[in-house]
PDB file of C-alpha atoms and ligand atoms in Angstrom:
ATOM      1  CA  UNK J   1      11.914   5.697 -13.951  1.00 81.00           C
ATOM      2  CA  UNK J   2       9.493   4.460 -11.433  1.00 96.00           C
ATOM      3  CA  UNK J   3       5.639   5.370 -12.175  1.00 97.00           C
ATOM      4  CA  UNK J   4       4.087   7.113  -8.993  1.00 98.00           C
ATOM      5  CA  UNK J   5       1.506   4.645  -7.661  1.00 98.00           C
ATOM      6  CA  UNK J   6      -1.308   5.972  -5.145  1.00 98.00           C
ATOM      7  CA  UNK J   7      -3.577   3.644  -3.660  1.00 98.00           C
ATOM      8  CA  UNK J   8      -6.693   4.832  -1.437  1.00 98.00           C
ATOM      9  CA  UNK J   9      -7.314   2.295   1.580  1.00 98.00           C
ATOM     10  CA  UNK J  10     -10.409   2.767   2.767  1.00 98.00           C
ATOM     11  CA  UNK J  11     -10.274   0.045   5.213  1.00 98.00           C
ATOM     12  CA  UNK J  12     -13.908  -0.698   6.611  1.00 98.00           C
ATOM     13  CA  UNK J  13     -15.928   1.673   5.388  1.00 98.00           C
ATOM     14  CA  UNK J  14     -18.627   1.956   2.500  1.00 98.00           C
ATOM     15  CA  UNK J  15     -21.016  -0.651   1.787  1.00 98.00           C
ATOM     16  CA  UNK J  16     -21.382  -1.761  -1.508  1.00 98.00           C
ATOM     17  CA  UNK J  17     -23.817   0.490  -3.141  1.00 98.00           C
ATOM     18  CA  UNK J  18     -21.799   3.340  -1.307  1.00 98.00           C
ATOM     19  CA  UNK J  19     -18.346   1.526  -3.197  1.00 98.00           C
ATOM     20  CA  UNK J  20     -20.537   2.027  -6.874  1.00 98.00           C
ATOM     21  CA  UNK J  21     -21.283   5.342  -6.278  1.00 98.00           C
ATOM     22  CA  UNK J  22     -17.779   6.381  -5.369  1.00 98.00           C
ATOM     23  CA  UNK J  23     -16.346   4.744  -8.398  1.00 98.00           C
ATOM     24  CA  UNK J  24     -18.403   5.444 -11.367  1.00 98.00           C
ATOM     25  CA  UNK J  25     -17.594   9.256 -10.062  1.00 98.00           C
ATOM     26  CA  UNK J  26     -13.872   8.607  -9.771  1.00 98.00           C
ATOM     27  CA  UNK J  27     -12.940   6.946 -12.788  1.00 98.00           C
ATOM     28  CA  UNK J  28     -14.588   9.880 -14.552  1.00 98.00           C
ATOM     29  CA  UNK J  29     -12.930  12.190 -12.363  1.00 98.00           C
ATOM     30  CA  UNK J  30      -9.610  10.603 -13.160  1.00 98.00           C
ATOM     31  CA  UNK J  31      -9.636   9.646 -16.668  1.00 97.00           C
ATOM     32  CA  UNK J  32      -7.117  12.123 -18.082  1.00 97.00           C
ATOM     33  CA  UNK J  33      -4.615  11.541 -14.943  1.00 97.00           C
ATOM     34  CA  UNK J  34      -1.864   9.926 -16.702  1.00 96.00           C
ATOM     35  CA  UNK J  35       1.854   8.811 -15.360  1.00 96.00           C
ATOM     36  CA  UNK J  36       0.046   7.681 -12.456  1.00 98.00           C
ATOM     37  CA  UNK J  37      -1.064   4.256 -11.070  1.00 98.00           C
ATOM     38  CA  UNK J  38      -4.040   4.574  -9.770  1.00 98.00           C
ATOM     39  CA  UNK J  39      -5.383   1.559  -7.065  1.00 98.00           C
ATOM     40  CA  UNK J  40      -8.503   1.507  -4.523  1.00 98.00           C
ATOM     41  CA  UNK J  41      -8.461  -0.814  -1.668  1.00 99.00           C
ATOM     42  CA  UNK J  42     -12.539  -1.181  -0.637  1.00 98.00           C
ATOM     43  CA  UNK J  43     -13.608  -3.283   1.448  1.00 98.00           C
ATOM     44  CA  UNK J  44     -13.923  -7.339   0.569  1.00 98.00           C
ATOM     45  CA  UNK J  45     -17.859  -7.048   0.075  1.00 98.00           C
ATOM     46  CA  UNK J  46     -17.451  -4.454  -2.657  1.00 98.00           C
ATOM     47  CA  UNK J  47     -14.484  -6.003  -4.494  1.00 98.00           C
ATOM     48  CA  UNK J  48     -16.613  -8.044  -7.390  1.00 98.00           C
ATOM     49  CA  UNK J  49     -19.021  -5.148  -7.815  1.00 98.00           C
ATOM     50  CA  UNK J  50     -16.311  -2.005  -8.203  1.00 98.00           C
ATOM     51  CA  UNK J  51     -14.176  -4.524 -10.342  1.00 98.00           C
ATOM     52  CA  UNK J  52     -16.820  -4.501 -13.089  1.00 98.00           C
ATOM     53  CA  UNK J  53     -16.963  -0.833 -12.888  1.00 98.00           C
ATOM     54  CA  UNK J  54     -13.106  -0.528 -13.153  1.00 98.00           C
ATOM     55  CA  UNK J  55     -12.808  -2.736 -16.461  1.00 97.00           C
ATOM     56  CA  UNK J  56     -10.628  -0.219 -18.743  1.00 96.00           C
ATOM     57  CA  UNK J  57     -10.586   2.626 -16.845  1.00 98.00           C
ATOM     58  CA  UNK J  58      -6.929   1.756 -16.140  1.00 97.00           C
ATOM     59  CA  UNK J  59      -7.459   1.717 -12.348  1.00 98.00           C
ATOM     60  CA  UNK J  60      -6.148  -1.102 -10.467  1.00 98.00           C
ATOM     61  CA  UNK J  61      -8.467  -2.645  -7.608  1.00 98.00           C
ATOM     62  CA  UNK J  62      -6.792  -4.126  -4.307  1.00 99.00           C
ATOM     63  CA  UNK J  63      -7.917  -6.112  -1.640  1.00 98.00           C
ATOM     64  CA  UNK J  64      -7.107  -4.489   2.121  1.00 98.00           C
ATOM     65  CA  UNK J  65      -5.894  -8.061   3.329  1.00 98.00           C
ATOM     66  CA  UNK J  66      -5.903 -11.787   2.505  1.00 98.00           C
ATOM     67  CA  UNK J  67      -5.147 -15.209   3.852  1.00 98.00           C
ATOM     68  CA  UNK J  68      -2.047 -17.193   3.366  1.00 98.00           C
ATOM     69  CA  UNK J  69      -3.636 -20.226   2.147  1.00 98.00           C
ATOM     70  CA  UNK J  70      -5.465 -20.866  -0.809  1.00 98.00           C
ATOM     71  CA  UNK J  71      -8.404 -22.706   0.743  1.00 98.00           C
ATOM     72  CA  UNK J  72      -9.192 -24.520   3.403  1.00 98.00           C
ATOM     73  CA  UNK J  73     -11.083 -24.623   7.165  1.00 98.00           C
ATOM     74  CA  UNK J  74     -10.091 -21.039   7.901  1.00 98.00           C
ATOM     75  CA  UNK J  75     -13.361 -19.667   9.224  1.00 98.00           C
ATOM     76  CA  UNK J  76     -14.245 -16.198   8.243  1.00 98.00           C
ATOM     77  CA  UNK J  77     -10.803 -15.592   6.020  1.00 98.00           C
ATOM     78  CA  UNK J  78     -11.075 -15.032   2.093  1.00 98.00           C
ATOM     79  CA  UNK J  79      -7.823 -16.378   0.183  1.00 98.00           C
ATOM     80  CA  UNK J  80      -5.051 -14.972  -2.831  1.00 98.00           C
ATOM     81  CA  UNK J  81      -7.470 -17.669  -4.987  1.00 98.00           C
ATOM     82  CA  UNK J  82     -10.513 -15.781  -4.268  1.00 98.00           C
ATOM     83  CA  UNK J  83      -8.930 -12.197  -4.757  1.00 98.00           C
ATOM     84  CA  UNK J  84      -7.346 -13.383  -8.039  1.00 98.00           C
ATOM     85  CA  UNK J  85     -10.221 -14.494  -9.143  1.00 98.00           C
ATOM     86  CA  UNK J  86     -12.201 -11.213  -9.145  1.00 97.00           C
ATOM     87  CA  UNK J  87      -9.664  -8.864 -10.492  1.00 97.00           C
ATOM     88  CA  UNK J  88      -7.412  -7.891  -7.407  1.00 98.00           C
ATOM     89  CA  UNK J  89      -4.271  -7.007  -8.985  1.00 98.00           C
ATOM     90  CA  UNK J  90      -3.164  -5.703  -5.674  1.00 98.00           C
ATOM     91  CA  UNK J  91      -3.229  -6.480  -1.826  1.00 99.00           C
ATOM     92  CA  UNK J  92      -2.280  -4.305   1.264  1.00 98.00           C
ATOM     93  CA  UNK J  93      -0.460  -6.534   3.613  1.00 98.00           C
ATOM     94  CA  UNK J  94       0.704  -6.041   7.236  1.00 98.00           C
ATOM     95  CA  UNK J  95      -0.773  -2.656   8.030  1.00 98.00           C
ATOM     96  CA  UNK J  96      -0.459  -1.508  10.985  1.00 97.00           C
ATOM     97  CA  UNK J  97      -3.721  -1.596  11.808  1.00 97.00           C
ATOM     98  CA  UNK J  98      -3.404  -5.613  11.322  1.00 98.00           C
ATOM     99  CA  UNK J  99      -0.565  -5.814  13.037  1.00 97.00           C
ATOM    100  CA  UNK J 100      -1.699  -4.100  16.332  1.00 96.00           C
ATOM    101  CA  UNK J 101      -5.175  -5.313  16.025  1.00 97.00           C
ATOM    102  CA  UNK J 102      -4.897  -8.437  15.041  1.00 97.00           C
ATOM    103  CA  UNK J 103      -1.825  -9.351  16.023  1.00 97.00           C
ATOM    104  CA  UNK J 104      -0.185  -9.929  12.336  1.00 98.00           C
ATOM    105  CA  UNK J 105       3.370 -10.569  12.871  1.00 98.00           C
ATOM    106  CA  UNK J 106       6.995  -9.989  10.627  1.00 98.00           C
ATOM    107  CA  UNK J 107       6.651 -13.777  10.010  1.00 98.00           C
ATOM    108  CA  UNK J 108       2.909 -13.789   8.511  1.00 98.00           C
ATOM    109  CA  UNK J 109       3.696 -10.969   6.458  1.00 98.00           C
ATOM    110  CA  UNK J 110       6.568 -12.913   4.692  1.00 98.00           C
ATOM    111  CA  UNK J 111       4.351 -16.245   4.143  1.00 98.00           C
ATOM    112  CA  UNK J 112       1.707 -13.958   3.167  1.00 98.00           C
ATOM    113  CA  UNK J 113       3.992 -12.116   0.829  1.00 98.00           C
ATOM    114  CA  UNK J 114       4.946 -15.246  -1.238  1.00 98.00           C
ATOM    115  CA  UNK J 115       1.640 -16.391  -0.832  1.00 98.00           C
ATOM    116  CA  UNK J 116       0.411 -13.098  -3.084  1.00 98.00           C
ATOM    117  CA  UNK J 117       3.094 -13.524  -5.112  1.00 98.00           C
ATOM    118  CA  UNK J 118       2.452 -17.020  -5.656  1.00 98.00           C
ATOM    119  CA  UNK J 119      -0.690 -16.173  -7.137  1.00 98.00           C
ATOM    120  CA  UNK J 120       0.655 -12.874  -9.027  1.00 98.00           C
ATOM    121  CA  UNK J 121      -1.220 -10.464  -7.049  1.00 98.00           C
ATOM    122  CA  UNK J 122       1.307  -7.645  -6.556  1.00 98.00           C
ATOM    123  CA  UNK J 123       1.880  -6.883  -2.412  1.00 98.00           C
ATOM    124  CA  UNK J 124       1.539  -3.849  -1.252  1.00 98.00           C
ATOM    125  CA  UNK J 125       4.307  -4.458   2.088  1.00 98.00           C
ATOM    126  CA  UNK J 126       3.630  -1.913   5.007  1.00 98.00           C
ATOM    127  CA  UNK J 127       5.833  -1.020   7.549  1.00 98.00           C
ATOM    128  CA  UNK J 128       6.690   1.937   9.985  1.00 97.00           C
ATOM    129  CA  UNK J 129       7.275   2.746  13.739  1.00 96.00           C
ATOM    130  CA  UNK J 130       5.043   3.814  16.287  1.00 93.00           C
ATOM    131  CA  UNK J 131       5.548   7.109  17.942  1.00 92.00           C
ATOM    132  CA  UNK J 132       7.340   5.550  21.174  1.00 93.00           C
ATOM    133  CA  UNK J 133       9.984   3.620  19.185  1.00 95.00           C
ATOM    134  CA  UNK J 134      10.558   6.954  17.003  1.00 94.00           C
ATOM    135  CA  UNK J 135      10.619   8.615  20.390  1.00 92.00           C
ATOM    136  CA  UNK J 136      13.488   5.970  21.938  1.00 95.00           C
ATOM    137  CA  UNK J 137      15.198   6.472  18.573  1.00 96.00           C
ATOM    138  CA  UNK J 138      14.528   2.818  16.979  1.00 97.00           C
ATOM    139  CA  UNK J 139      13.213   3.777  13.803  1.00 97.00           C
ATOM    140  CA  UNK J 140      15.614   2.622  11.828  1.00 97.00           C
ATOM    141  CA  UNK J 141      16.746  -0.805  13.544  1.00 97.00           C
ATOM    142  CA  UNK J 142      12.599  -1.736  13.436  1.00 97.00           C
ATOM    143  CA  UNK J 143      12.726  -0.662   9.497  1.00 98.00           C
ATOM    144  CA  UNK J 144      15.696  -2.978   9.209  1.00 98.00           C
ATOM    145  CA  UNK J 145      13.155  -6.184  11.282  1.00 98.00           C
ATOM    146  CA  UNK J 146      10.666  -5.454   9.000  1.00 98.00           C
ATOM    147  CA  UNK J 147      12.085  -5.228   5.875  1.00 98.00           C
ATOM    148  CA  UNK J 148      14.576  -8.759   6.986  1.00 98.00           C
ATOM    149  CA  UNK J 149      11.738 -10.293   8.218  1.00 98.00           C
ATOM    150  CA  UNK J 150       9.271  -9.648   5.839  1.00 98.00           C
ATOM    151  CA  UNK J 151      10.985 -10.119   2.999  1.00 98.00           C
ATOM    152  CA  UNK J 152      12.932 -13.415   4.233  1.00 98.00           C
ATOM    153  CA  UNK J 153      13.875 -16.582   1.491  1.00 97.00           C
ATOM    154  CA  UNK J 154      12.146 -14.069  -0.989  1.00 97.00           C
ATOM    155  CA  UNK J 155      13.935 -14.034  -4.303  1.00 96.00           C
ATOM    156  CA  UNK J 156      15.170 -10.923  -6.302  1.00 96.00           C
ATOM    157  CA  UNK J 157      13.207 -11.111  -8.850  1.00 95.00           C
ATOM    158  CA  UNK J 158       9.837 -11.494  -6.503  1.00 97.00           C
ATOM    159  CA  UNK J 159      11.028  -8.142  -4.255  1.00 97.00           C
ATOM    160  CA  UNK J 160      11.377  -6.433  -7.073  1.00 96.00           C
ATOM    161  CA  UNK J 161       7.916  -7.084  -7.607  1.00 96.00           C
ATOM    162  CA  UNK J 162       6.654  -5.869  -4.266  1.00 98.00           C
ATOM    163  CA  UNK J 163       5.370  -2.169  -3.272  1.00 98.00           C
ATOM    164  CA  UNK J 164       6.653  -1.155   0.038  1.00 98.00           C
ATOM    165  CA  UNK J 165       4.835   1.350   2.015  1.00 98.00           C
ATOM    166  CA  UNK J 166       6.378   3.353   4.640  1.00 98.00           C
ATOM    167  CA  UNK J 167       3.202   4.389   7.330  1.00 97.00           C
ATOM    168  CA  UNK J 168       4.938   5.835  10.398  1.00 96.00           C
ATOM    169  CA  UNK J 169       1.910   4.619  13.110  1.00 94.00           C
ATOM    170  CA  UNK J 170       1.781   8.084  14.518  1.00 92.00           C
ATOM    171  CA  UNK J 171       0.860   9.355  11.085  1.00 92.00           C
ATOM    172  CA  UNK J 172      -2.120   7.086  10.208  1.00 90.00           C
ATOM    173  CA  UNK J 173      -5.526   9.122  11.171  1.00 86.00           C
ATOM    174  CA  UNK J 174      -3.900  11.735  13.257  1.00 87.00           C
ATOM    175  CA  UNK J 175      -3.918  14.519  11.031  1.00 82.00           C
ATOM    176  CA  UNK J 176       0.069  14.774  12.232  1.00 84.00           C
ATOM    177  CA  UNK J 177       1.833  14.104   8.731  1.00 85.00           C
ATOM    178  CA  UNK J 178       5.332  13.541   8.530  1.00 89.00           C
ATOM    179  CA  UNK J 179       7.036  16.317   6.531  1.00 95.00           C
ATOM    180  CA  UNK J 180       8.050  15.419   3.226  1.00 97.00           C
ATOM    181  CA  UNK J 181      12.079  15.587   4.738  1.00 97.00           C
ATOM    182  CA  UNK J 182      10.982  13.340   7.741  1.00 96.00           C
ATOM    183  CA  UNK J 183       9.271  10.810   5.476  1.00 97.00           C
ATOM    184  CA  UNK J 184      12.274  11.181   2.791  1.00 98.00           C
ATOM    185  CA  UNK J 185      14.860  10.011   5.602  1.00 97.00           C
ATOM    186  CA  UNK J 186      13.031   6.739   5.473  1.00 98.00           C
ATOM    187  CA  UNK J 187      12.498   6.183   2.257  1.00 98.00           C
ATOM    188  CA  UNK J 188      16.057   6.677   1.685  1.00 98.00           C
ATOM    189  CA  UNK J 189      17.207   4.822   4.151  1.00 98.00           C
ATOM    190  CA  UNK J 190      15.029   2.040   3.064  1.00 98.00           C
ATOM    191  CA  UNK J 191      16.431   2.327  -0.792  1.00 98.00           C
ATOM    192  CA  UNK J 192      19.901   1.999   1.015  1.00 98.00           C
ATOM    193  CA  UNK J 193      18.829  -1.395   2.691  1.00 98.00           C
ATOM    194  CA  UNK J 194      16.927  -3.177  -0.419  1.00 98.00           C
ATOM    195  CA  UNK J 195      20.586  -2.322  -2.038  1.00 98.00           C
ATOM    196  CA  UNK J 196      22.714  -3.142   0.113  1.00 98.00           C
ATOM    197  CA  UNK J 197      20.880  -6.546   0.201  1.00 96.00           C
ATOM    198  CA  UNK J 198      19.876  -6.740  -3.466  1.00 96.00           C
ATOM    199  CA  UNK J 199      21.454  -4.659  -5.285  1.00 97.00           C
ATOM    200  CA  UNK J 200      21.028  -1.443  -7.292  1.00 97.00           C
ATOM    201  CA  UNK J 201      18.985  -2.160 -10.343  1.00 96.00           C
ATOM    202  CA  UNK J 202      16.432  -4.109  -8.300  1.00 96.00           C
ATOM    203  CA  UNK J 203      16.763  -1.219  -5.725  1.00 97.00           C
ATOM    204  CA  UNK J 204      16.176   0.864  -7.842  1.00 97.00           C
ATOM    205  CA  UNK J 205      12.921  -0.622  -9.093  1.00 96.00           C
ATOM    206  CA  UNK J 206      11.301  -0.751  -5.968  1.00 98.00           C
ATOM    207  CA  UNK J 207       8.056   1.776  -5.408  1.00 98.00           C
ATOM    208  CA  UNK J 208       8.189   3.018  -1.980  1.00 98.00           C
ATOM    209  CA  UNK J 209       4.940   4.703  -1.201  1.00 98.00           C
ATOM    210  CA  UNK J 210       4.535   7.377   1.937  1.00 97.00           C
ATOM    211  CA  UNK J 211       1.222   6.275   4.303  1.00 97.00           C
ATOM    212  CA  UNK J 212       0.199   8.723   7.016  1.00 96.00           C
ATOM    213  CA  UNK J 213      -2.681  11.348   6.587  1.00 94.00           C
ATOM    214  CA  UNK J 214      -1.709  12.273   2.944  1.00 96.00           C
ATOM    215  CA  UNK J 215      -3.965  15.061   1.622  1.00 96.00           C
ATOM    216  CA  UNK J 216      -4.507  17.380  -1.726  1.00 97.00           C
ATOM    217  CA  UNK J 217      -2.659  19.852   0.138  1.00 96.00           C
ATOM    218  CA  UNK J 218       0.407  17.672   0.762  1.00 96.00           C
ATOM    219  CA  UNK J 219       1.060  15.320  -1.338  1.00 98.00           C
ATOM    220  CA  UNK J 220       3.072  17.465  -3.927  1.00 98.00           C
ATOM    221  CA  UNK J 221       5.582  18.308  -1.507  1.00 97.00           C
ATOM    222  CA  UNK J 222       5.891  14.673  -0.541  1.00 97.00           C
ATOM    223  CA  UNK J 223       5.833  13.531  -4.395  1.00 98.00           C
ATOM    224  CA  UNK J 224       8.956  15.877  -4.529  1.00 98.00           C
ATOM    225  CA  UNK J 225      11.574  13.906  -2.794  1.00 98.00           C
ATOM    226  CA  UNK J 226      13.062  11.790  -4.702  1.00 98.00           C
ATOM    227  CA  UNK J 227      12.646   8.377  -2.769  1.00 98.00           C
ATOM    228  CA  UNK J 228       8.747   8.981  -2.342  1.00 98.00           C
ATOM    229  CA  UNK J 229       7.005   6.970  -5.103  1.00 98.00           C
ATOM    230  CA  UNK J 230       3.322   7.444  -4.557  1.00 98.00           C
ATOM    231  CA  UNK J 231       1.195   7.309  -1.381  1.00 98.00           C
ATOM    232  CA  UNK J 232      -1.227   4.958   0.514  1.00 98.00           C
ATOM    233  CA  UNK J 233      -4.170   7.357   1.146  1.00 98.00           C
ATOM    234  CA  UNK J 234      -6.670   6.226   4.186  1.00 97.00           C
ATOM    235  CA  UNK J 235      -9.042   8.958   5.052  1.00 97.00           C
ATOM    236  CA  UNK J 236      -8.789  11.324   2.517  1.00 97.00           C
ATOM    237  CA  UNK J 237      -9.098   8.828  -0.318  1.00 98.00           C
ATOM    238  CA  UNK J 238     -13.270   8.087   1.086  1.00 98.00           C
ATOM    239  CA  UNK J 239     -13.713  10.959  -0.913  1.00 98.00           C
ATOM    240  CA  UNK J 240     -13.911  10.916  -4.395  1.00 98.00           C
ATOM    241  CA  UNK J 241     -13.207  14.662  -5.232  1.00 98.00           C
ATOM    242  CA  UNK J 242     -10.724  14.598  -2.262  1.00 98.00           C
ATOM    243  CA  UNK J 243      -8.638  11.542  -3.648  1.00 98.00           C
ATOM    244  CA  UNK J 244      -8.658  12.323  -7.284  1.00 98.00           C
ATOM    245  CA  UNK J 245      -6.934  15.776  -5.765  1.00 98.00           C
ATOM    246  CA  UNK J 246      -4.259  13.474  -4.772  1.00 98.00           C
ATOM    247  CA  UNK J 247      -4.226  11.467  -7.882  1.00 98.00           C
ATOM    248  CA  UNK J 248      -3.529  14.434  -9.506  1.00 98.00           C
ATOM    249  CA  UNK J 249      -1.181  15.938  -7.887  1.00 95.00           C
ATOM    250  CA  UNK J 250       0.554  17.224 -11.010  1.00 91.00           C
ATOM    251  CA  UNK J 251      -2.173  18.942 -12.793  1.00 83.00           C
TER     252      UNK J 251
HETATM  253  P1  LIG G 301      -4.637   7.938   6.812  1.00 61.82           P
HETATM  254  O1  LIG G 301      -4.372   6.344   6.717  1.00 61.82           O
HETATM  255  O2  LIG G 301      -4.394   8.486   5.428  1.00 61.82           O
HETATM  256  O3  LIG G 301      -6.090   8.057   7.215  1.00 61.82           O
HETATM  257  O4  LIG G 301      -3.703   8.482   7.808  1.00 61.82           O
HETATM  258  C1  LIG G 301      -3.306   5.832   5.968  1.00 61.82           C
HETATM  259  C2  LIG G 301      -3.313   4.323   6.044  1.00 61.82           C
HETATM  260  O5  LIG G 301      -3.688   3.784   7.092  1.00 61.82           O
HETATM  261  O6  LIG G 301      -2.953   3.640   5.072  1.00 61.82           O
END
C-alpha cells in the first residue's frame, strides 16, 4: 500500500515570521491526521526556522527548488548540501513554474534528480502539459519526454525512491481543476509507463501526486481513484485551516 503524501508549495510567499506563525498552528491542527504524509514546501528563507518547529511533529519540510551542485561559484543558488543540512527531507523539482520561467529543462531535472538523490533528499518530480498541447492532443507523448528524460541513467532502486507529481499547467492557479477521471487518465497512464520500463513492484511503489488547484472541497474525490496518491497543494495550502482540510481529507 502506498501512504497518501500531500505537500503544500507555497512557492514565494510568507516571510519568515509569517512561515512560524503558520506552522506552530498547523502541526497542532494536524496532529491526529494519521496515514498521511504530511510535507510543506516554504520558501528558502524560512526553511531553518519552520524546521525547528517541525522536530517530531511527524511533518516533513521540503525545499521548492535546489541546485545541482553541491557548492561552488553559482551566484544566488543554494545547493542539496545546504538543504540536507537543515532538515529538507524533500525537494520540488521541475515545476512548471521553473520550467517556463526559468527555463529549467528535461535534462536539468534528471542531473538535478540524482543530484537530490545523491544526497538522500527524496525528489518530488513534476510534470504535466500545458493547455495547448492538451488541446493538439500531446498529452501523453510529452508525459512519455518527461518521464524518459527526466528519469534518464536513473537506477531502479533510485526511481523507486522518487515522488512524481502530475500538474497539468492549465490547472496550477486557475481555479480550473482537472476532474478526478481527467487527472486519473494520467496517473494511470503514467503507472503503465514506470512499468513497462521498470517493472511492477517498483511501479507499484511509486507515489504519484495530482497538482492543480486542489482544495478541501476536492480532494476526496481525487484521493478516490486509485492511481492518485496524494496532492501538491499551491494556493490553498497558504492557509493553515484551508490545508489541514486537505490533509485530512478522511476525517
Ligand atoms: P495551485 O498550485 O494549487 O495553486 O493550483 C499547484 C502547484 O503549483 O503546485
Amino acid at each position: 500500500m502506498r501512504t497518501p503524501i500531500i505537500a503544500g508549495n507555497w512557492k514565494m510567499f510568507k516571510t519568515v515570521t509569517e512561515a512560524l506563525e503558520y506552522t506552530t498552528r498547523f502541526r497542532e491542527l494536524v496532529k491526529n491526521i494519521q496515514g498521511v504524509e504530511k510535507v510543506i514546501a516554504p520558501p528558502f528563507t524560512a526553511l531553518h526556522m519552520v524546521s525547528q518547529l517541525l522536530i517530531e511533529t511527524g511533518i516533513s519540510l521540503a525545499a521548492q527548488n535546489m541546485n545541482e551542485f553541491d557548492n561552488g561559484a553559482y551566484t544566488g543558488e543554494i545547493s542539496p548540501v545546504m538543504l540536507k543540512e537543515i532538515g529538507c527531507q524533500y525537494v520540488i523539482i521541475g515545476h512548471s513554474e521553473r520550467r517556463a520561467l526559468y527555463g529549467e529543462t528535461d535534462e536539468g531535472v534528471n542531473r538535478k534528480l540524482k543530484a537530490a538523490l545523491k544526497h538522500q533528499i527524496t525528489p518530488i518530480m513534476c510534470i504535466g502539459e500545458s493547455l495547448a498541447q492538451r488541446e493538439k492532443g500531446e498529452t501523453f507523448t510529452l508525459i512519455d519526454t518527461q518521464l524518459k528524460k527526466g528519469l534518464a541513467d536513473l537506477t531502479k532502486e533510485q526511481v523507486s525512491k522518487i515522488v512524481i507529481a502530475y500538474e497539468p499547467v492549465w490547472a496550477i492557479g486557475t481555479g480550473r481543476t482537472a476532474t478526478p477521471e481527467q487527472a486519473e487518465e494520467v496517473h494511470a497512464y503514467i503507472r503503465q509507463w514506470l512499468k513497462a520500463n521498470l517493472g511492477n513492484e517498483i511501479a507499484d511503489l511509486i507515489r504519484i501526486q495530482y497538482g492543480g488547484s486542489v482544495k478541501p472541497d476536492n480532494i476526496a474525490g481525487l484521493m478516490a481513484k486509485p492511481n492518485i496518491d496524494g496532492a501538491l497543494v499551491g494556493g490553498a495550502s497558504l492557509d493553515a485551516a484551508n490545508f489541514a482540510r486537505i490533509v485530512g481529507f478522511r476525517q
